[in-house]
């Protein structure tokens, strides 16, 4: 990766959904504050010497003290998701500074956030950013009307849905299933 390295420590690990591990990452002691993370941003994580995977940040962080990523364990993994699922609080992690390939458009009057599959995780930070700033947004896999600041999730079967935030981080935005 060409971006500067950021030295982190795993602050917390939770199972967000079956096969999905959420990692809360904090700056390693003595390294200073984390750089800002734009909505829709992602970081590169080094899981073995010279081996990097990109992970979407799932919360907006204009002045963060923690970064959050969610990693699906892949049976066909080359090692990155297996490594991430083996992390524990206190473990060292090297990452890149965040960047976003699709930041929010400040001049837009309304945002419709639509995602599927792997695209759901960067949408989470966009939905939270809009909820925080009170901008008009809708996050939905369909064109059906949904209340403002609502994210709707669909899954092929019960228990396989996309990442769902812990109860403490709801109600902004509200989350519903279909």
PDB file of C-alpha atoms in Angstrom:
ATOM      1  CA  UNK A   1       0.000   0.000   0.000  1.00  0.00           C
ATOM      2  CA  UNK A   2       1.257   3.505  -0.797  1.00  0.00           C
ATOM      3  CA  UNK A   3      -0.380   5.359   2.096  1.00  0.00           C
ATOM      4  CA  UNK A   4       1.310   6.028   5.449  1.00  0.00           C
ATOM      5  CA  UNK A   5       1.160   3.236   8.028  1.00  0.00           C
ATOM      6  CA  UNK A   6      -0.920   3.665  11.181  1.00  0.00           C
ATOM      7  CA  UNK A   7      -0.095   1.472  14.183  1.00  0.00           C
ATOM      8  CA  UNK A   8      -3.207   0.265  15.988  1.00  0.00           C
ATOM      9  CA  UNK A   9      -4.330  -1.980  18.825  1.00  0.00           C
ATOM     10  CA  UNK A  10      -7.528  -4.011  18.838  1.00  0.00           C
ATOM     11  CA  UNK A  11      -9.719  -2.355  21.486  1.00  0.00           C
ATOM     12  CA  UNK A  12     -12.738  -4.676  21.207  1.00  0.00           C
ATOM     13  CA  UNK A  13     -14.016  -7.617  19.178  1.00  0.00           C
ATOM     14  CA  UNK A  14     -17.684  -8.533  18.701  1.00  0.00           C
ATOM     15  CA  UNK A  15     -19.589 -10.989  16.537  1.00  0.00           C
ATOM     16  CA  UNK A  16     -21.882  -8.718  14.506  1.00  0.00           C
ATOM     17  CA  UNK A  17     -23.673 -11.529  12.635  1.00  0.00           C
ATOM     18  CA  UNK A  18     -22.971 -15.194  11.893  1.00  0.00           C
ATOM     19  CA  UNK A  19     -19.521 -15.287  10.299  1.00  0.00           C
ATOM     20  CA  UNK A  20     -18.979 -11.529  10.675  1.00  0.00           C
ATOM     21  CA  UNK A  21     -16.482 -10.173  13.211  1.00  0.00           C
ATOM     22  CA  UNK A  22     -16.485  -6.459  14.087  1.00  0.00           C
ATOM     23  CA  UNK A  23     -13.204  -4.964  15.229  1.00  0.00           C
ATOM     24  CA  UNK A  24     -12.813  -1.734  17.158  1.00  0.00           C
ATOM     25  CA  UNK A  25      -9.324  -0.366  16.478  1.00  0.00           C
ATOM     26  CA  UNK A  26      -7.563   2.339  18.519  1.00  0.00           C
ATOM     27  CA  UNK A  27      -4.246   4.112  18.039  1.00  0.00           C
ATOM     28  CA  UNK A  28      -1.345   2.173  19.538  1.00  0.00           C
ATOM     29  CA  UNK A  29       0.071   3.772  22.700  1.00  0.00           C
ATOM     30  CA  UNK A  30       2.411   6.653  21.947  1.00  0.00           C
ATOM     31  CA  UNK A  31       1.343   7.067  18.300  1.00  0.00           C
ATOM     32  CA  UNK A  32      -0.972  10.076  18.629  1.00  0.00           C
ATOM     33  CA  UNK A  33      -4.559  10.539  17.445  1.00  0.00           C
ATOM     34  CA  UNK A  34      -6.048   8.689  14.509  1.00  0.00           C
ATOM     35  CA  UNK A  35      -6.517  10.591  11.238  1.00  0.00           C
ATOM     36  CA  UNK A  36     -10.048  11.628  10.272  1.00  0.00           C
ATOM     37  CA  UNK A  37     -12.027   9.007   8.392  1.00  0.00           C
ATOM     38  CA  UNK A  38     -14.460  10.227   5.710  1.00  0.00           C
ATOM     39  CA  UNK A  39     -17.872   8.576   5.259  1.00  0.00           C
ATOM     40  CA  UNK A  40     -17.530   5.640   2.885  1.00  0.00           C
ATOM     41  CA  UNK A  41     -13.863   5.400   3.824  1.00  0.00           C
ATOM     42  CA  UNK A  42     -11.736   2.314   3.993  1.00  0.00           C
ATOM     43  CA  UNK A  43      -8.346   1.324   5.355  1.00  0.00           C
ATOM     44  CA  UNK A  44      -5.797  -1.208   4.183  1.00  0.00           C
ATOM     45  CA  UNK A  45      -4.880  -3.762   6.858  1.00  0.00           C
ATOM     46  CA  UNK A  46      -1.651  -5.765   6.722  1.00  0.00           C
ATOM     47  CA  UNK A  47      -2.528  -9.337   7.746  1.00  0.00           C
ATOM     48  CA  UNK A  48       0.845 -10.878   6.831  1.00  0.00           C
ATOM     49  CA  UNK A  49       4.140  -9.280   5.711  1.00  0.00           C
ATOM     50  CA  UNK A  50       3.369  -7.537   2.422  1.00  0.00           C
ATOM     51  CA  UNK A  51      -0.232  -8.880   2.328  1.00  0.00           C
ATOM     52  CA  UNK A  52      -2.974  -6.248   2.597  1.00  0.00           C
ATOM     53  CA  UNK A  53      -6.772  -6.288   2.508  1.00  0.00           C
ATOM     54  CA  UNK A  54      -9.050  -3.249   2.349  1.00  0.00           C
ATOM     55  CA  UNK A  55     -11.868  -2.969   4.883  1.00  0.00           C
ATOM     56  CA  UNK A  56     -14.629  -0.367   4.973  1.00  0.00           C
ATOM     57  CA  UNK A  57     -14.923   1.797   8.052  1.00  0.00           C
ATOM     58  CA  UNK A  58     -18.456   1.399   9.411  1.00  0.00           C
ATOM     59  CA  UNK A  59     -18.753   4.655  11.356  1.00  0.00           C
ATOM     60  CA  UNK A  60     -18.050   8.264  10.388  1.00  0.00           C
ATOM     61  CA  UNK A  61     -15.052   9.641  12.221  1.00  0.00           C
ATOM     62  CA  UNK A  62     -14.342  13.349  11.757  1.00  0.00           C
ATOM     63  CA  UNK A  63     -12.185  13.293  14.935  1.00  0.00           C
ATOM     64  CA  UNK A  64     -11.976   9.607  15.794  1.00  0.00           C
ATOM     65  CA  UNK A  65     -10.538   7.859  18.789  1.00  0.00           C
ATOM     66  CA  UNK A  66     -11.541   4.481  17.300  1.00  0.00           C
ATOM     67  CA  UNK A  67     -12.034   2.984  13.856  1.00  0.00           C
ATOM     68  CA  UNK A  68     -14.536   0.175  13.299  1.00  0.00           C
ATOM     69  CA  UNK A  69     -14.402  -2.490  10.578  1.00  0.00           C
ATOM     70  CA  UNK A  70     -16.425  -5.652  10.018  1.00  0.00           C
ATOM     71  CA  UNK A  71     -14.891  -8.728   8.405  1.00  0.00           C
ATOM     72  CA  UNK A  72     -16.810 -11.669   6.942  1.00  0.00           C
ATOM     73  CA  UNK A  73     -15.010 -14.968   7.377  1.00  0.00           C
ATOM     74  CA  UNK A  74     -14.554 -16.442   3.925  1.00  0.00           C
ATOM     75  CA  UNK A  75     -14.155 -20.202   3.485  1.00  0.00           C
ATOM     76  CA  UNK A  76     -12.087 -19.526   0.353  1.00  0.00           C
ATOM     77  CA  UNK A  77      -9.891 -16.986   2.173  1.00  0.00           C
ATOM     78  CA  UNK A  78      -6.217 -16.638   1.305  1.00  0.00           C
ATOM     79  CA  UNK A  79      -5.735 -15.878   4.998  1.00  0.00           C
ATOM     80  CA  UNK A  80      -6.932 -12.309   5.664  1.00  0.00           C
ATOM     81  CA  UNK A  81     -10.390 -13.065   7.014  1.00  0.00           C
ATOM     82  CA  UNK A  82      -9.120 -16.025   9.043  1.00  0.00           C
ATOM     83  CA  UNK A  83      -6.417 -13.755  10.524  1.00  0.00           C
ATOM     84  CA  UNK A  84      -8.984 -11.023  11.353  1.00  0.00           C
ATOM     85  CA  UNK A  85     -11.290 -13.544  13.037  1.00  0.00           C
ATOM     86  CA  UNK A  86      -8.383 -14.641  15.248  1.00  0.00           C
ATOM     87  CA  UNK A  87      -7.667 -11.135  16.590  1.00  0.00           C
ATOM     88  CA  UNK A  88      -8.233 -10.366  20.279  1.00  0.00           C
ATOM     89  CA  UNK A  89      -8.211  -7.149  22.323  1.00  0.00           C
ATOM     90  CA  UNK A  90      -4.654  -5.860  22.697  1.00  0.00           C
ATOM     91  CA  UNK A  91      -3.364  -7.361  19.432  1.00  0.00           C
ATOM     92  CA  UNK A  92      -1.275  -5.084  17.195  1.00  0.00           C
ATOM     93  CA  UNK A  93      -2.578  -4.153  13.744  1.00  0.00           C
ATOM     94  CA  UNK A  94      -0.894  -2.102  11.002  1.00  0.00           C
ATOM     95  CA  UNK A  95      -3.227  -0.191   8.683  1.00  0.00           C
ATOM     96  CA  UNK A  96      -3.140   2.635   6.158  1.00  0.00           C
ATOM     97  CA  UNK A  97      -4.679   6.049   6.588  1.00  0.00           C
ATOM     98  CA  UNK A  98      -8.350   6.143   5.520  1.00  0.00           C
ATOM     99  CA  UNK A  99      -9.535   7.232   2.123  1.00  0.00           C
ATOM    100  CA  UNK A 100     -12.935   7.369   0.470  1.00  0.00           C
ATOM    101  CA  UNK A 101     -13.757   6.672  -3.144  1.00  0.00           C
ATOM    102  CA  UNK A 102     -17.252   8.113  -2.747  1.00  0.00           C
ATOM    103  CA  UNK A 103     -17.557  10.833  -0.108  1.00  0.00           C
ATOM    104  CA  UNK A 104     -20.975  12.431   0.488  1.00  0.00           C
ATOM    105  CA  UNK A 105     -21.932  15.271  -1.827  1.00  0.00           C
ATOM    106  CA  UNK A 106     -22.370  18.315   0.398  1.00  0.00           C
ATOM    107  CA  UNK A 107     -24.516  20.188  -2.119  1.00  0.00           C
ATOM    108  CA  UNK A 108     -27.085  17.394  -2.612  1.00  0.00           C
ATOM    109  CA  UNK A 109     -30.568  18.042  -1.190  1.00  0.00           C
ATOM    110  CA  UNK A 110     -31.284  14.342  -0.634  1.00  0.00           C
ATOM    111  CA  UNK A 111     -29.237  11.137  -0.578  1.00  0.00           C
ATOM    112  CA  UNK A 112     -30.559   7.673  -1.461  1.00  0.00           C
ATOM    113  CA  UNK A 113     -28.134   5.039  -0.189  1.00  0.00           C
ATOM    114  CA  UNK A 114     -28.478   1.671  -1.931  1.00  0.00           C
ATOM    115  CA  UNK A 115     -26.093  -1.235  -1.460  1.00  0.00           C
ATOM    116  CA  UNK A 116     -25.856  -4.979  -1.652  1.00  0.00           C
ATOM    117  CA  UNK A 117     -23.320  -7.585  -0.656  1.00  0.00           C
ATOM    118  CA  UNK A 118     -19.940  -6.150   0.238  1.00  0.00           C
ATOM    119  CA  UNK A 119     -21.199  -2.623  -0.550  1.00  0.00           C
ATOM    120  CA  UNK A 120     -23.301  -2.525   2.611  1.00  0.00           C
ATOM    121  CA  UNK A 121     -20.416  -1.797   4.993  1.00  0.00           C
ATOM    122  CA  UNK A 122     -19.324   1.577   3.531  1.00  0.00           C
ATOM    123  CA  UNK A 123     -22.983   2.630   3.356  1.00  0.00           C
ATOM    124  CA  UNK A 124     -23.184   2.279   7.170  1.00  0.00           C
ATOM    125  CA  UNK A 125     -20.795   5.189   7.673  1.00  0.00           C
ATOM    126  CA  UNK A 126     -22.733   7.280   5.139  1.00  0.00           C
ATOM    127  CA  UNK A 127     -26.040   6.572   6.922  1.00  0.00           C
ATOM    128  CA  UNK A 128     -24.543   7.506  10.290  1.00  0.00           C
ATOM    129  CA  UNK A 129     -22.966  10.657   8.839  1.00  0.00           C
ATOM    130  CA  UNK A 130     -26.339  11.791   7.429  1.00  0.00           C
ATOM    131  CA  UNK A 131     -28.098  10.987  10.697  1.00  0.00           C
ATOM    132  CA  UNK A 132     -25.465  12.920  12.689  1.00  0.00           C
ATOM    133  CA  UNK A 133     -25.695  16.014  10.470  1.00  0.00           C
ATOM    134  CA  UNK A 134     -29.478  15.771  10.003  1.00  0.00           C
ATOM    135  CA  UNK A 135     -29.325  15.640   6.215  1.00  0.00           C
ATOM    136  CA  UNK A 136     -32.065  13.971   4.212  1.00  0.00           C
ATOM    137  CA  UNK A 137     -31.137  10.413   3.375  1.00  0.00           C
ATOM    138  CA  UNK A 138     -32.686   7.028   2.792  1.00  0.00           C
ATOM    139  CA  UNK A 139     -30.903   3.689   2.841  1.00  0.00           C
ATOM    140  CA  UNK A 140     -32.865   0.916   1.200  1.00  0.00           C
ATOM    141  CA  UNK A 141     -32.457  -2.105  -1.091  1.00  0.00           C
ATOM    142  CA  UNK A 142     -35.693  -1.171  -2.862  1.00  0.00           C
ATOM    143  CA  UNK A 143     -37.604   1.871  -4.064  1.00  0.00           C
ATOM    144  CA  UNK A 144     -40.301   1.451  -1.399  1.00  0.00           C
ATOM    145  CA  UNK A 145     -40.665   4.543   0.792  1.00  0.00           C
ATOM    146  CA  UNK A 146     -39.005   4.210   4.194  1.00  0.00           C
ATOM    147  CA  UNK A 147     -38.764   6.724   7.052  1.00  0.00           C
ATOM    148  CA  UNK A 148     -35.899   9.211   7.070  1.00  0.00           C
ATOM    149  CA  UNK A 149     -32.622   7.792   8.437  1.00  0.00           C
ATOM    150  CA  UNK A 150     -33.789   4.196   8.139  1.00  0.00           C
ATOM    151  CA  UNK A 151     -31.602   1.405   6.867  1.00  0.00           C
ATOM    152  CA  UNK A 152     -33.377  -1.684   5.600  1.00  0.00           C
ATOM    153  CA  UNK A 153     -31.706  -5.056   5.308  1.00  0.00           C
ATOM    154  CA  UNK A 154     -32.753  -8.156   3.386  1.00  0.00           C
ATOM    155  CA  UNK A 155     -31.181 -11.599   3.527  1.00  0.00           C
ATOM    156  CA  UNK A 156     -31.582 -14.945   1.805  1.00  0.00           C
ATOM    157  CA  UNK A 157     -32.305 -16.694   5.106  1.00  0.00           C
ATOM    158  CA  UNK A 158     -32.684 -15.873   8.792  1.00  0.00           C
ATOM    159  CA  UNK A 159     -29.362 -15.295  10.534  1.00  0.00           C
ATOM    160  CA  UNK A 160     -27.433 -14.444   7.372  1.00  0.00           C
ATOM    161  CA  UNK A 161     -28.328 -10.752   7.159  1.00  0.00           C
ATOM    162  CA  UNK A 162     -25.821  -7.974   6.900  1.00  0.00           C
ATOM    163  CA  UNK A 163     -24.070  -6.327   9.781  1.00  0.00           C
ATOM    164  CA  UNK A 164     -26.405  -5.037  12.507  1.00  0.00           C
ATOM    165  CA  UNK A 165     -25.125  -2.481  15.011  1.00  0.00           C
ATOM    166  CA  UNK A 166     -25.142  -3.200  18.737  1.00  0.00           C
ATOM    167  CA  UNK A 167     -28.248  -1.978  20.570  1.00  0.00           C
ATOM    168  CA  UNK A 168     -26.279   0.853  22.184  1.00  0.00           C
ATOM    169  CA  UNK A 169     -25.501   2.406  18.783  1.00  0.00           C
ATOM    170  CA  UNK A 170     -29.106   2.391  17.556  1.00  0.00           C
ATOM    171  CA  UNK A 171     -31.432   4.452  17.099  1.00  0.00           C
ATOM    172  CA  UNK A 172     -29.348   6.730  14.881  1.00  0.00           C
ATOM    173  CA  UNK A 173     -30.240   5.702  12.236  1.00  0.00           C
ATOM    174  CA  UNK A 174     -33.197   3.350  12.769  1.00  0.00           C
ATOM    175  CA  UNK A 175     -32.674  -0.161  11.365  1.00  0.00           C
ATOM    176  CA  UNK A 176     -35.334  -2.491  10.039  1.00  0.00           C
ATOM    177  CA  UNK A 177     -35.497  -5.793   8.202  1.00  0.00           C
ATOM    178  CA  UNK A 178     -37.666  -6.947   5.333  1.00  0.00           C
TER     179      UNK A 178
END
